[in-house]
Coordinates of C-alpha atoms in Angstrom, one line a residue:
M889 CA 31.2 -26.3 137.9
S890 CA 28.8 -23.6 139.5
G891 CA 28.9 -19.7 139.2
R892 CA 30.9 -19.0 142.1
S893 CA 33.8 -21.5 140.7
R894 CA 33.0 -19.8 137.1
R895 CA 33.7 -16.3 138.9
R896 CA 36.7 -17.5 140.7
A897 CA 38.0 -19.0 137.5
R898 CA 37.6 -15.9 135.3
A899 CA 39.3 -13.8 137.9
A900 CA 42.2 -16.2 138.1
E901 CA 42.4 -16.1 134.1
R902 CA 42.2 -12.6 134.2
A903 CA 45.1 -11.8 137.4
R904 CA 47.2 -14.2 134.8
V905 CA 47.0 -12.4 131.6
T906 CA 47.8 -9.0 134.0
R907 CA 50.6 -10.8 135.2
V908 CA 51.7 -11.4 132.0
V909 CA 51.0 -8.0 130.4
L910 CA 52.4 -6.6 132.9
I911 CA 55.7 -8.9 132.6
S912 CA 55.7 -7.9 129.0
L913 CA 55.4 -4.2 129.7
G914 CA 58.2 -4.6 131.8
A915 CA 60.5 -6.5 129.4
V916 CA 59.9 -3.7 126.5
A917 CA 60.5 -1.0 129.2
L918 CA 63.5 -2.7 130.4
V919 CA 64.7 -3.3 126.7
V920 CA 63.5 0.3 126.0
V921 CA 65.5 1.4 128.6
V922 CA 68.6 -0.6 128.0
C923 CA 68.8 -0.1 124.4
A924 CA 68.4 3.9 125.0
A925 CA 71.3 3.5 127.7
W926 CA 73.4 1.7 125.4
V927 CA 72.8 4.0 122.3
G928 CA 72.9 6.9 124.7
V929 CA 76.4 5.7 125.9
R930 CA 77.9 4.6 122.3
A931 CA 76.6 7.9 121.2
A932 CA 78.1 10.1 123.6
I933 CA 81.5 8.2 122.9
S934 CA 81.0 8.5 119.6
Y935 CA 79.9 12.2 119.1
G936 CA 83.5 13.0 120.9
Q937 CA 85.6 11.0 118.6
V938 CA 83.3 13.5 115.9
S939 CA 83.7 16.4 117.6
A940 CA 87.8 16.2 118.1
A941 CA 88.0 14.9 114.3
R942 CA 86.0 17.6 112.9
A943 CA 88.0 20.4 114.4
E944 CA 91.3 18.8 113.5
A945 CA 90.1 17.9 109.9
K946 CA 88.7 21.3 108.8
A947 CA 91.8 23.0 109.9
T948 CA 93.3 20.3 107.9
V949 CA 91.4 20.9 105.2
A950 CA 92.7 24.8 105.6
A951 CA 96.6 24.0 105.3
V952 CA 95.9 22.1 102.7
A953 CA 94.0 24.2 100.6
A954 CA 96.5 27.1 101.3
D955 CA 99.8 25.2 100.5
P956 CA 99.6 22.1 98.6
V957 CA 103.2 21.8 98.8
S958 CA 103.0 20.8 102.7
A959 CA 100.0 18.4 101.9
A960 CA 101.9 14.8 102.4
S961 CA 103.3 16.3 106.1
R962 CA 99.9 16.7 107.3
A963 CA 99.2 12.5 106.4
D964 CA 99.9 11.8 110.1
R965 CA 97.1 14.6 111.4
L966 CA 95.0 12.6 108.6
R967 CA 95.4 9.4 110.1
V968 CA 94.9 10.1 113.5
V969 CA 91.6 12.0 112.2
G970 CA 90.8 8.8 110.0
D971 CA 91.3 6.7 113.4
R972 CA 88.6 8.6 115.8
L973 CA 86.2 8.7 112.4
D974 CA 86.5 5.1 111.8
D975 CA 86.0 4.5 116.1
A976 CA 82.8 6.7 116.0
R977 CA 81.8 4.7 112.7
N978 CA 82.1 1.4 114.7
L979 CA 80.2 3.0 117.6
T980 CA 76.7 3.4 115.5
G981 CA 76.8 0.9 113.0
D982 CA 75.2 -1.9 115.2
V983 CA 72.6 -3.8 115.4
V984 CA 70.6 -2.7 118.5
W985 CA 71.6 1.2 116.9
R986 CA 70.4 0.3 113.7
A987 CA 67.2 -1.0 115.2
C988 CA 66.9 1.9 117.2
E989 CA 66.6 3.9 114.0
Y990 CA 62.9 2.3 114.2
I991 CA 61.4 4.6 116.6
P992 CA 59.6 7.9 115.5
F993 CA 61.7 10.8 115.5
A994 CA 64.5 9.7 117.8
G995 CA 64.7 7.1 115.1
A996 CA 65.6 9.6 112.1
N997 CA 68.0 11.3 113.8
L998 CA 70.1 8.3 115.1
R999 CA 70.4 7.7 111.5
S1000 CA 71.0 11.1 110.2
Y1001 CA 73.4 11.0 112.8
R1002 CA 75.4 7.7 111.8
L1003 CA 74.5 8.9 108.0
T1004 CA 76.3 11.6 109.0
V1005 CA 79.7 9.8 110.9
E1006 CA 79.7 7.5 107.9
A1007 CA 80.4 10.5 105.4
L1008 CA 83.0 11.6 107.1
H1009 CA 84.5 8.7 107.2
E1010 CA 84.5 8.3 103.8
T1011 CA 86.0 11.8 103.1
V1012 CA 88.7 11.6 105.6
G1013 CA 89.7 7.9 104.2
G1014 CA 88.8 7.4 101.6
G1015 CA 89.0 11.4 100.2
L1016 CA 91.5 13.1 102.3
A1017 CA 94.0 11.2 103.1
P1018 CA 94.8 9.0 100.5
V1019 CA 94.9 12.6 98.0
V1020 CA 97.3 14.9 100.0
A1021 CA 100.6 13.0 98.0
D1022 CA 99.0 14.0 94.7
L1023 CA 98.4 17.2 95.4
A1024 CA 102.0 17.9 96.2
K1025 CA 103.3 16.2 93.3
L1026 CA 100.2 18.3 91.0
E1027 CA 102.0 21.2 92.4
T1028 CA 105.4 20.7 92.0
A1029 CA 104.9 19.1 88.3
V1030 CA 103.9 23.2 87.5
S1031 CA 106.7 25.6 86.5
L1032 CA 105.3 28.5 86.1
A1033 CA 109.3 30.3 85.2
D1034 CA 109.7 27.6 82.7
R1035 CA 106.4 27.2 81.4
T1036 CA 106.2 24.0 81.6
V1037 CA 104.3 21.1 83.1
D1038 CA 105.4 17.4 83.7
T1039 CA 103.3 16.0 81.9
A1040 CA 104.1 12.4 83.3
A1041 CA 103.7 13.4 86.9
V1042 CA 100.4 14.7 86.0
A1043 CA 99.2 11.4 84.4
S1044 CA 100.5 9.3 87.2
T1045 CA 98.2 10.5 89.6
A1046 CA 94.9 10.5 87.0
T1047 CA 93.5 7.0 88.5
H1048 CA 94.1 7.5 91.9
L1049 CA 92.2 10.8 91.9
R1050 CA 89.2 9.6 90.0
T1051 CA 89.3 6.6 92.2
V1052 CA 89.6 9.6 95.5
E1053 CA 86.7 11.6 93.4
R1054 CA 84.6 8.9 93.3
A1055 CA 84.6 7.6 97.1
L1056 CA 84.3 11.8 97.6
E1057 CA 80.4 11.9 95.6
L1058 CA 79.8 8.8 97.5
G1059 CA 80.2 10.8 100.9
R1060 CA 77.9 13.7 99.2
T1061 CA 75.0 10.8 98.3
T1062 CA 75.4 9.7 102.0
L1063 CA 75.1 13.2 103.2
R1064 CA 72.2 13.9 100.9
E1065 CA 70.6 11.3 102.2
A1066 CA 71.1 12.2 106.3
S1067 CA 69.4 15.8 105.7
T1068 CA 66.3 14.2 105.2
G1069 CA 63.9 13.4 108.3
P1070 CA 62.4 15.8 111.1
L1071 CA 65.9 16.7 112.3
V1072 CA 67.2 18.7 115.6
P1073 CA 68.7 21.9 115.5
P1074 CA 71.9 20.6 116.6
L1075 CA 72.1 17.9 114.1
A1076 CA 71.0 19.6 110.9
S1077 CA 73.6 22.1 111.6
G1078 CA 76.1 19.0 111.9
V1079 CA 75.1 18.1 108.6
T1080 CA 75.2 21.3 106.8
E1081 CA 78.4 21.9 108.1
A1082 CA 79.6 18.6 107.1
Q1083 CA 78.1 18.7 103.3
S1084 CA 80.0 22.5 102.4
L1085 CA 83.4 20.8 103.9
V1086 CA 82.7 17.5 101.9
D1087 CA 81.4 19.7 98.5
S1088 CA 84.5 21.6 99.5
L1089 CA 86.8 18.9 99.1
H1090 CA 84.7 17.1 95.9
R1091 CA 85.1 20.6 94.1
T1092 CA 88.8 20.6 94.3
V1093 CA 89.6 16.9 94.2
S1094 CA 86.8 16.9 91.1
S1095 CA 88.8 19.6 89.0
L1096 CA 92.3 18.3 89.8
S1097 CA 91.1 14.4 88.6
V1098 CA 90.3 16.3 85.3
A1099 CA 93.2 18.3 85.2
A1100 CA 95.0 15.1 85.4
R1101 CA 92.9 13.1 82.9
V1102 CA 93.2 16.4 80.1
L1103 CA 96.5 18.1 80.6
P1104 CA 98.8 15.4 79.2
A1105 CA 97.4 15.0 76.0
A1106 CA 95.8 18.7 75.9
I1107 CA 99.6 20.6 76.4
G1108 CA 101.5 18.1 73.7
A1109 CA 102.7 15.5 75.5
S1110 CA 102.8 13.2 72.7
G1111 CA 102.6 15.7 69.9
A1112 CA 102.2 19.5 69.2
K1113 CA 98.7 21.6 69.9
N1114 CA 97.6 24.6 68.7
Y1115 CA 94.7 26.7 70.6
A1116 CA 92.9 29.9 69.7
L1117 CA 92.5 32.5 72.8
L1118 CA 89.7 34.4 73.1
F1119 CA 89.7 37.1 75.5
N1120 CA 86.5 38.0 76.3
N1121 CA 85.2 41.5 77.3
N1122 CA 82.1 41.8 79.9
A1123 CA 81.5 45.7 78.8
E1124 CA 79.8 43.8 75.7
L1125 CA 78.1 40.7 77.1
R1126 CA 78.2 36.9 75.6
T1127 CA 77.4 34.1 77.1
T1128 CA 80.6 32.9 78.3
G1129 CA 81.1 36.5 79.6
G1130 CA 81.7 39.3 76.9
I1131 CA 82.4 39.8 73.2
A1132 CA 85.9 37.7 71.9
G1133 CA 87.8 41.5 71.4
A1134 CA 91.0 40.0 71.4
I1135 CA 92.5 36.7 69.8
S1136 CA 95.9 35.0 70.5
E1137 CA 97.2 32.0 69.3
L1138 CA 98.2 29.3 72.0
T1139 CA 100.9 26.5 71.7
A1140 CA 101.7 23.5 73.1
D1141 CA 105.0 21.1 72.9
G1142 CA 105.9 18.5 75.6
G1143 CA 104.6 20.2 78.2
R1144 CA 105.2 23.3 77.4
I1145 CA 103.8 26.3 76.2
E1146 CA 104.0 29.6 74.4
L1147 CA 101.8 32.7 73.6
G1148 CA 101.9 32.5 69.8
Q1149 CA 100.8 35.7 66.8
Q1150 CA 98.1 38.2 68.4
L1151 CA 95.3 38.8 66.2
I1152 CA 92.1 41.3 66.1
P1153 CA 89.2 40.5 65.1
D1154 CA 89.2 41.7 61.5
Q1155 CA 91.9 39.4 60.8
V1156 CA 90.0 36.1 61.1
N1157 CA 86.1 37.5 60.2
P1158 CA 85.0 36.4 56.4
A1159 CA 84.5 38.8 54.1
E1160 CA 80.8 40.3 53.6
G1161 CA 78.2 37.7 52.4
A1162 CA 81.0 35.0 53.0
G1163 CA 79.7 34.1 56.9
L1164 CA 79.7 30.5 57.8
P1165 CA 76.5 28.4 57.9
V1166 CA 74.0 28.2 60.9
S1167 CA 71.4 26.1 61.9
P1168 CA 67.3 27.6 61.4
E1169 CA 67.4 26.9 65.5
E1170 CA 70.5 29.4 65.7
R1171 CA 69.4 31.7 63.0
A1172 CA 66.1 32.1 64.2
L1173 CA 67.5 32.5 67.9
Y1174 CA 70.6 35.1 66.8
G1175 CA 70.4 35.9 63.4
P1176 CA 73.1 35.0 60.4
Q1177 CA 75.6 36.5 62.7
L1178 CA 76.6 34.0 64.9
G1179 CA 78.1 32.7 61.3
E1180 CA 79.2 36.1 60.1
Y1181 CA 82.1 37.1 62.9
I1182 CA 84.4 35.5 65.8
Q1183 CA 82.9 38.3 68.1
N1184 CA 79.5 36.5 68.0
V1185 CA 80.5 32.9 67.9
N1186 CA 79.7 32.4 72.0
L1187 CA 76.2 34.6 71.5
T1188 CA 74.8 30.9 71.6
P1189 CA 74.9 28.7 75.4
D1190 CA 76.6 25.8 73.6
F1191 CA 80.2 26.1 73.8
V1192 CA 80.8 23.5 71.9
R1193 CA 79.1 24.9 68.8
S1194 CA 81.4 28.0 69.6
G1195 CA 84.8 25.9 69.3
E1196 CA 83.3 24.6 65.7
L1197 CA 83.0 27.6 64.5
T1198 CA 86.2 29.3 66.4
A1199 CA 87.7 26.7 64.2
A1200 CA 86.3 27.2 60.8
H1201 CA 86.9 31.0 61.0
W1202 CA 90.4 30.3 62.1
R1203 CA 90.6 27.4 59.3
A1204 CA 88.9 30.0 56.4
A1205 CA 91.2 33.1 57.4
L1206 CA 94.8 31.5 58.2
G1207 CA 95.1 28.0 56.7
Q1208 CA 95.6 26.3 60.2
E1209 CA 93.5 23.3 62.0
L1210 CA 92.7 24.1 65.8
D1211 CA 93.1 21.9 68.5
G1212 CA 90.6 23.7 70.6
V1213 CA 89.5 27.2 71.6
V1214 CA 90.4 28.3 75.2
S1215 CA 87.9 31.5 76.3
I1216 CA 88.2 33.3 78.7
D1217 CA 87.2 36.9 80.1
T1218 CA 88.0 40.1 81.8
A1219 CA 87.2 39.7 85.2
T1220 CA 89.6 36.6 85.3
I1221 CA 91.9 39.0 84.8
G1222 CA 91.4 41.0 87.9
L1223 CA 91.3 37.0 90.2
L1224 CA 95.1 36.7 88.2
L1225 CA 96.7 39.9 89.3
S1226 CA 95.5 39.0 92.6
A1227 CA 98.0 36.1 92.8
T1228 CA 100.4 37.8 90.2
G1229 CA 100.9 41.5 91.3
P1230 CA 100.3 43.9 89.2
I1231 CA 101.3 44.6 85.4
T1232 CA 101.6 48.0 82.7
V1233 CA 100.0 47.9 79.6
A1234 CA 100.4 51.2 77.5
G1235 CA 101.4 53.5 80.6
R1236 CA 98.8 51.9 82.1
E1237 CA 99.1 49.9 85.6
L1238 CA 96.8 47.3 86.7
N1239 CA 95.7 45.5 89.4
S1240 CA 93.4 43.4 91.1
E1241 CA 91.5 46.4 92.5
N1242 CA 91.1 48.7 89.1
A1243 CA 91.3 45.9 86.2
S1244 CA 87.2 45.9 86.0
R1245 CA 87.0 49.8 85.9
V1246 CA 89.9 50.1 83.2
L1247 CA 89.2 47.2 81.2
L1248 CA 85.7 47.9 81.0
R1249 CA 85.2 51.7 81.3
D1250 CA 88.0 53.7 81.4
V1251 CA 90.1 52.2 77.8
Y1252 CA 86.5 53.3 76.3
L1253 CA 86.5 56.8 77.2
E1254 CA 90.0 57.2 76.4
I1255 CA 91.2 55.1 73.8
E1256 CA 87.9 56.2 70.9
S1257 CA 89.3 53.9 67.8
R1258 CA 88.7 50.9 68.1
D1259 CA 91.7 49.5 66.3
E1260 CA 94.0 51.5 69.0
Q1261 CA 91.4 49.1 71.4
D1262 CA 93.0 45.9 70.0
V1263 CA 95.9 46.9 69.9
F1264 CA 95.9 47.6 73.9
F1265 CA 93.8 44.7 74.8
G1266 CA 96.7 42.5 72.5
E1267 CA 99.3 44.3 74.5
L1268 CA 97.3 43.1 77.5
T1269 CA 97.3 39.7 76.7
R1270 CA 101.1 39.4 76.3
A1271 CA 101.8 41.1 79.8
M1272 CA 99.7 38.8 81.2
F1273 CA 101.4 35.9 80.1
D1274 CA 105.0 37.3 80.4
K1275 CA 103.7 37.9 84.1
L1276 CA 102.1 34.7 84.7
F1277 CA 105.0 33.0 83.9
G1278 CA 107.6 34.8 84.9
S1279 CA 110.0 34.5 87.8
G1280 CA 108.7 35.2 91.3
T1281 CA 104.8 34.2 90.5
G1282 CA 104.2 31.6 93.3
T1283 CA 102.5 28.5 91.4
V1284 CA 99.6 28.0 94.1
P1285 CA 97.8 31.7 93.9
V1286 CA 97.5 31.6 90.4
L1287 CA 96.1 27.9 90.5
K1288 CA 93.5 28.8 92.8
A1289 CA 92.8 32.1 91.0
L1290 CA 92.2 30.0 88.0
G1291 CA 90.1 27.2 90.1
T1292 CA 87.7 30.8 91.0
A1293 CA 87.4 31.8 87.8
V1294 CA 86.8 28.2 86.6
D1295 CA 84.2 27.5 89.4
Q1296 CA 82.1 30.9 88.3
G1297 CA 82.0 30.0 84.6
R1298 CA 84.4 32.5 83.4
I1299 CA 86.7 29.9 81.5
S1300 CA 85.3 27.2 78.8
L1301 CA 87.1 24.9 76.7
W1302 CA 86.6 22.9 73.5
F1303 CA 88.4 20.5 72.5
A1304 CA 88.6 19.2 68.6
D1305 CA 89.5 15.6 70.4
A1306 CA 86.5 14.0 71.1
A1307 CA 88.3 11.6 74.1
L1308 CA 89.2 15.2 75.7
Q1309 CA 86.0 16.7 75.5
R1310 CA 84.3 14.3 76.9
E1311 CA 86.3 14.1 80.3
I1312 CA 85.0 17.7 80.3
A1313 CA 81.6 17.2 79.1
G1314 CA 79.3 18.1 82.0
G1315 CA 82.1 20.3 84.1
P1316 CA 82.1 23.9 84.2
L1317 CA 85.3 23.9 81.6
A1318 CA 82.2 22.6 79.2
G1319 CA 80.6 26.0 78.9
P1320 CA 77.1 27.5 80.1
L1321 CA 75.0 25.3 78.0
A1322 CA 77.0 21.8 79.2
Q1323 CA 76.5 22.3 82.8
L1324 CA 72.7 22.5 82.3
T1325 CA 71.9 19.4 84.8
D1326 CA 68.2 17.8 86.4
R1327 CA 70.5 16.4 89.3
G1328 CA 70.6 20.6 90.6
A1329 CA 71.0 23.1 87.8
P1330 CA 68.0 22.4 85.2
V1331 CA 67.9 26.2 84.5
G1332 CA 70.2 28.7 83.0
V1333 CA 69.9 32.1 82.4
F1334 CA 72.5 33.8 79.8
L1335 CA 72.7 37.3 78.6
A1336 CA 73.8 38.7 75.2
D1337 CA 74.6 42.6 74.3
G1338 CA 72.4 44.1 71.3
T1339 CA 73.6 47.7 72.0
A1340 CA 76.4 47.1 69.8
G1341 CA 78.4 49.2 72.4
K1342 CA 80.3 48.6 75.8
M1343 CA 77.4 49.8 77.9
D1344 CA 77.6 46.5 80.1
S1345 CA 79.7 47.9 82.4
Y1346 CA 76.8 49.7 83.4
L1347 CA 74.0 46.8 84.1
E1348 CA 73.3 44.9 87.2
G1349 CA 70.9 42.5 88.5
S1350 CA 70.3 38.9 89.4
V1351 CA 69.7 35.9 88.6
T1352 CA 67.1 33.1 90.5
A1353 CA 65.7 29.9 89.8
T1354 CA 62.7 28.4 91.6
C1355 CA 60.6 25.0 91.7
H1356 CA 57.0 24.1 92.3
A1357 CA 56.3 21.0 93.2
P1358 CA 52.0 20.5 91.9
A1359 CA 50.1 21.1 95.2
K1360 CA 48.3 18.1 96.7
R1361 CA 44.2 17.2 94.5
D1362 CA 41.6 15.6 94.6
A1363 CA 41.6 12.2 92.9
K1364 CA 38.8 12.4 91.4
K1365 CA 39.8 15.6 89.9
P1366 CA 42.3 15.8 86.7
A1367 CA 45.4 17.6 87.5
K1368 CA 45.6 21.0 85.6
V1369 CA 49.5 21.7 87.3
G1370 CA 52.5 19.7 87.0
S1371 CA 55.9 21.0 89.0
T1372 CA 57.2 23.7 87.2
V1373 CA 60.5 25.3 87.6
T1374 CA 60.8 28.9 87.5
A1375 CA 64.1 31.1 86.2
T1376 CA 64.0 35.5 86.6
A1377 CA 66.4 37.9 85.4
T1378 CA 66.9 41.2 87.1
L1379 CA 68.6 44.1 85.1
A1380 CA 69.2 47.7 86.4
S1381 CA 70.8 50.2 84.5
T1382 CA 73.2 52.7 86.6
A1383 CA 74.2 54.6 82.9
P1384 CA 74.9 58.5 84.4
A1385 CA 72.1 61.0 83.2
D1386 CA 74.7 62.2 80.9
I1387 CA 75.5 58.5 79.1
A1388 CA 74.3 59.9 76.0
S1389 CA 77.0 62.3 75.5
F1390 CA 79.7 59.6 75.7
P1391 CA 81.8 58.0 73.2
W1392 CA 80.3 56.2 70.5
V1393 CA 82.3 53.6 71.2
V1394 CA 80.4 52.9 74.8
T1395 CA 76.8 54.2 73.9
G1396 CA 76.9 51.6 70.5
Y1397 CA 76.9 53.4 66.8
G1398 CA 72.8 53.4 66.7
V1399 CA 70.7 50.7 67.0
P1400 CA 67.7 51.4 64.8
D1401 CA 65.2 52.0 68.0
L1402 CA 67.2 52.4 70.5
P1403 CA 68.1 55.9 72.1
A1404 CA 71.8 56.7 73.1
G1405 CA 72.7 55.3 76.1
H1406 CA 70.4 52.9 76.7
I1407 CA 71.4 49.1 77.0
R1408 CA 69.2 46.4 75.0
T1409 CA 70.1 42.8 76.3
L1410 CA 69.3 39.6 74.5
V1411 CA 68.1 37.3 77.7
Q1412 CA 68.2 33.7 77.1
F1413 CA 66.6 31.5 79.2
A1414 CA 68.1 27.2 78.7
A1415 CA 66.8 24.5 80.4
T1416 CA 67.1 20.4 80.1
D1417 CA 65.5 18.3 77.9
S1418 CA 63.0 17.5 81.1
L1419 CA 61.7 21.2 80.5
R1420 CA 59.2 22.6 78.5
P1421 CA 58.8 26.4 78.0
Q1422 CA 55.4 27.5 79.1
R1423 CA 55.0 31.4 79.1
V1424 CA 57.5 34.2 79.7
K1425 CA 56.9 37.4 81.4
V1426 CA 58.7 40.9 81.4
D1427 CA 57.6 43.2 84.2
G1428 CA 54.5 41.3 84.8
A1429 CA 53.0 41.0 81.1
E1430 CA 53.8 38.0 79.2
V1431 CA 55.5 38.2 76.1
T1432 CA 55.8 36.1 72.8
A1433 CA 59.5 34.5 73.1
L1434 CA 61.7 33.0 70.3
S1435 CA 61.8 29.5 71.3
R1436 CA 63.8 26.4 69.6
M1437 CA 65.8 23.7 70.6
I1438 CA 69.6 24.1 70.5
D1439 CA 71.6 20.6 71.0
G1440 CA 68.7 19.3 72.7
H1441 CA 67.7 21.7 74.9
P1442 CA 65.0 23.8 74.9
V1443 CA 65.9 28.0 74.8
S1444 CA 63.9 30.9 75.0
V1445 CA 64.8 34.4 73.7
V1446 CA 63.3 38.1 74.7
Q1447 CA 64.6 41.6 74.2
V1448 CA 64.9 44.1 77.0
D1449 CA 65.6 48.0 76.5
L1450 CA 67.2 49.8 79.8
A1451 CA 66.7 54.0 79.7
P1452 CA 69.7 55.2 82.0
G1453 CA 68.3 54.5 85.9
A1454 CA 65.9 51.7 84.5
V1455 CA 65.2 48.3 86.0
S1456 CA 63.4 45.2 84.5
V1457 CA 62.3 41.5 85.6
V1458 CA 62.0 39.2 83.0
V1459 CA 60.5 35.9 84.2
A1460 CA 60.2 32.0 82.5
E1461 CA 58.4 29.6 83.7
F1462 CA 59.3 25.9 82.6
A1463 CA 57.3 22.8 83.3
A1464 CA 58.8 19.4 84.0
L1465 CA 57.9 16.6 82.2
P1466 CA 55.7 13.9 83.9
T1467 CA 58.1 11.4 84.3
R1468 CA 61.0 13.5 85.3
S1469 CA 61.8 15.2 89.3
P1470 CA 64.4 17.7 88.4
T1471 CA 66.2 19.7 91.4
V1472 CA 67.3 22.9 91.9
D1473 CA 70.3 23.8 94.4
R1474 CA 71.6 26.6 91.9
V1475 CA 71.5 28.8 88.3
V1476 CA 73.6 28.7 85.8
A1477 CA 74.2 32.0 84.5
T1478 CA 76.5 34.0 82.0
P1479 CA 79.9 35.5 84.0
T1480 CA 79.4 39.5 84.3
A1481 CA 82.2 42.0 85.8
T1482 CA 79.6 43.5 87.6
E1483 CA 77.5 43.2 90.7
F1484 CA 75.0 40.2 90.1
E1485 CA 73.5 37.8 92.7
H1486 CA 73.0 34.0 92.0
F1487 CA 70.1 32.5 93.7
A1488 CA 68.5 28.9 93.7
E1489 CA 65.6 27.9 96.4
P1490 CA 66.8 24.5 96.7
G1491 CA 64.4 21.7 96.6
T1492 CA 62.5 18.5 94.0
C1493 CA 60.0 20.2 91.4
G1494 CA 58.1 16.8 91.9

């Protein structure tokens, strides 16, 4: 073949290759355009359905929360919402849409949108729509005026509520997956809004699900039950809210609840020198007083242990066995009064606005005798019980107030029945330590008074939790720092300058080395078994903290003294075990009746 022929052949081959490339590129471009048009049209239609469904779902959720009795009447609206979301899900689930999810950046947004639609569909279809009838049934099963609960009606909802709870948990998991990746702001905002809606509904259904499984047996469906009610006063802090200054007996039989004998601590406390034995770890952190006084059973954040100690005190003093312990704090009274209206105790009117001030401060300024104070709080318990279970009190407002108190950690339960205890394990009712989990709350900050007075009505501050992933390093160099979780307690005394002149019952009876009017606080930092204490700093200076294991959890304790107007910052650092990656999105803390901010910086610590 001549040179000219070869050149012509190569030119022809190049032209053929060029045509093939151009045709291929054109085909790819056509496919991209067609796919973009396909996805774009379906996304637009789907978004219209989601937008309409979102508005209706938000309105329905709000209405159901305000009046569960009317929940069943909204079933038709929820079916419409479910149909819209079903259409939206079908529009985003085809093979073309899934293929486009692999496109850089745009694909992450398409995937996030699809997952959000799926989560909302599961929330309404598998969560909200099936539960509305149960909401109405549960509400009507409670008769406050008769002090009774229809245990059979409550029990009949348990299986269904558990199924719905799991469906909502699946929706939450899907939304967490949808929130990952580089999302455009409107979509990121929509995912956050969907998470808020699903989280709120999950909390409500989860609480009802636990109640349906626990309540029938707990209030005597199969036999009489006997409980100790510990009324915790936040003016003298303990981990579950405050010192148990008033104690009452609660009985339940066949669904009917009664308030029994009312006691003061000295009627339950053992004789001097006859306190309950405590473990070496407990003695190191809290001293022997954990077992010496019923007022101190909640020094530990382990409420199972608090319940066991209370039952042992009750048995020794009264010769009776307890089926459980209920702990409730002063601030809950204010929440309940917003639902019931005011009550009168010893000539004083208490309402939702003044309850904290009267119960945390005024009582101690006006009644100096501790015996008379105990009598006052006993009368308060009776008056509150009678108001709650009186005619005219609305069940829905009371249940909502109690739900708020539970969410804030103001109510804790312990059951002697291991099966009932397992049902509440890990939830807010199980107490402070039980709420710690690597999935969002690996650390807790718990406060206990060391002043032996009522100075914590002047204690304010904040508690925070943050996580720090290990920095990227040179592969040739050994790692020096792993992932860590930091918990911080900022404490401030708002006591007036003349606080030292206040009655001794407020300032304390005279703790060694603590001037009158100063606040002494035991700050406890607890964590899951994935973390190990590293160091504690008080106002920037590293200090030696007492550290022990309590029920498998590392707990570190330091003491902080505050003069009037003083502020102190306590920081505890924990290191995560190499094989663990806890996440932080909330911090568990002692509930107070004063202003304490809770803040967690969300993130994965590993």
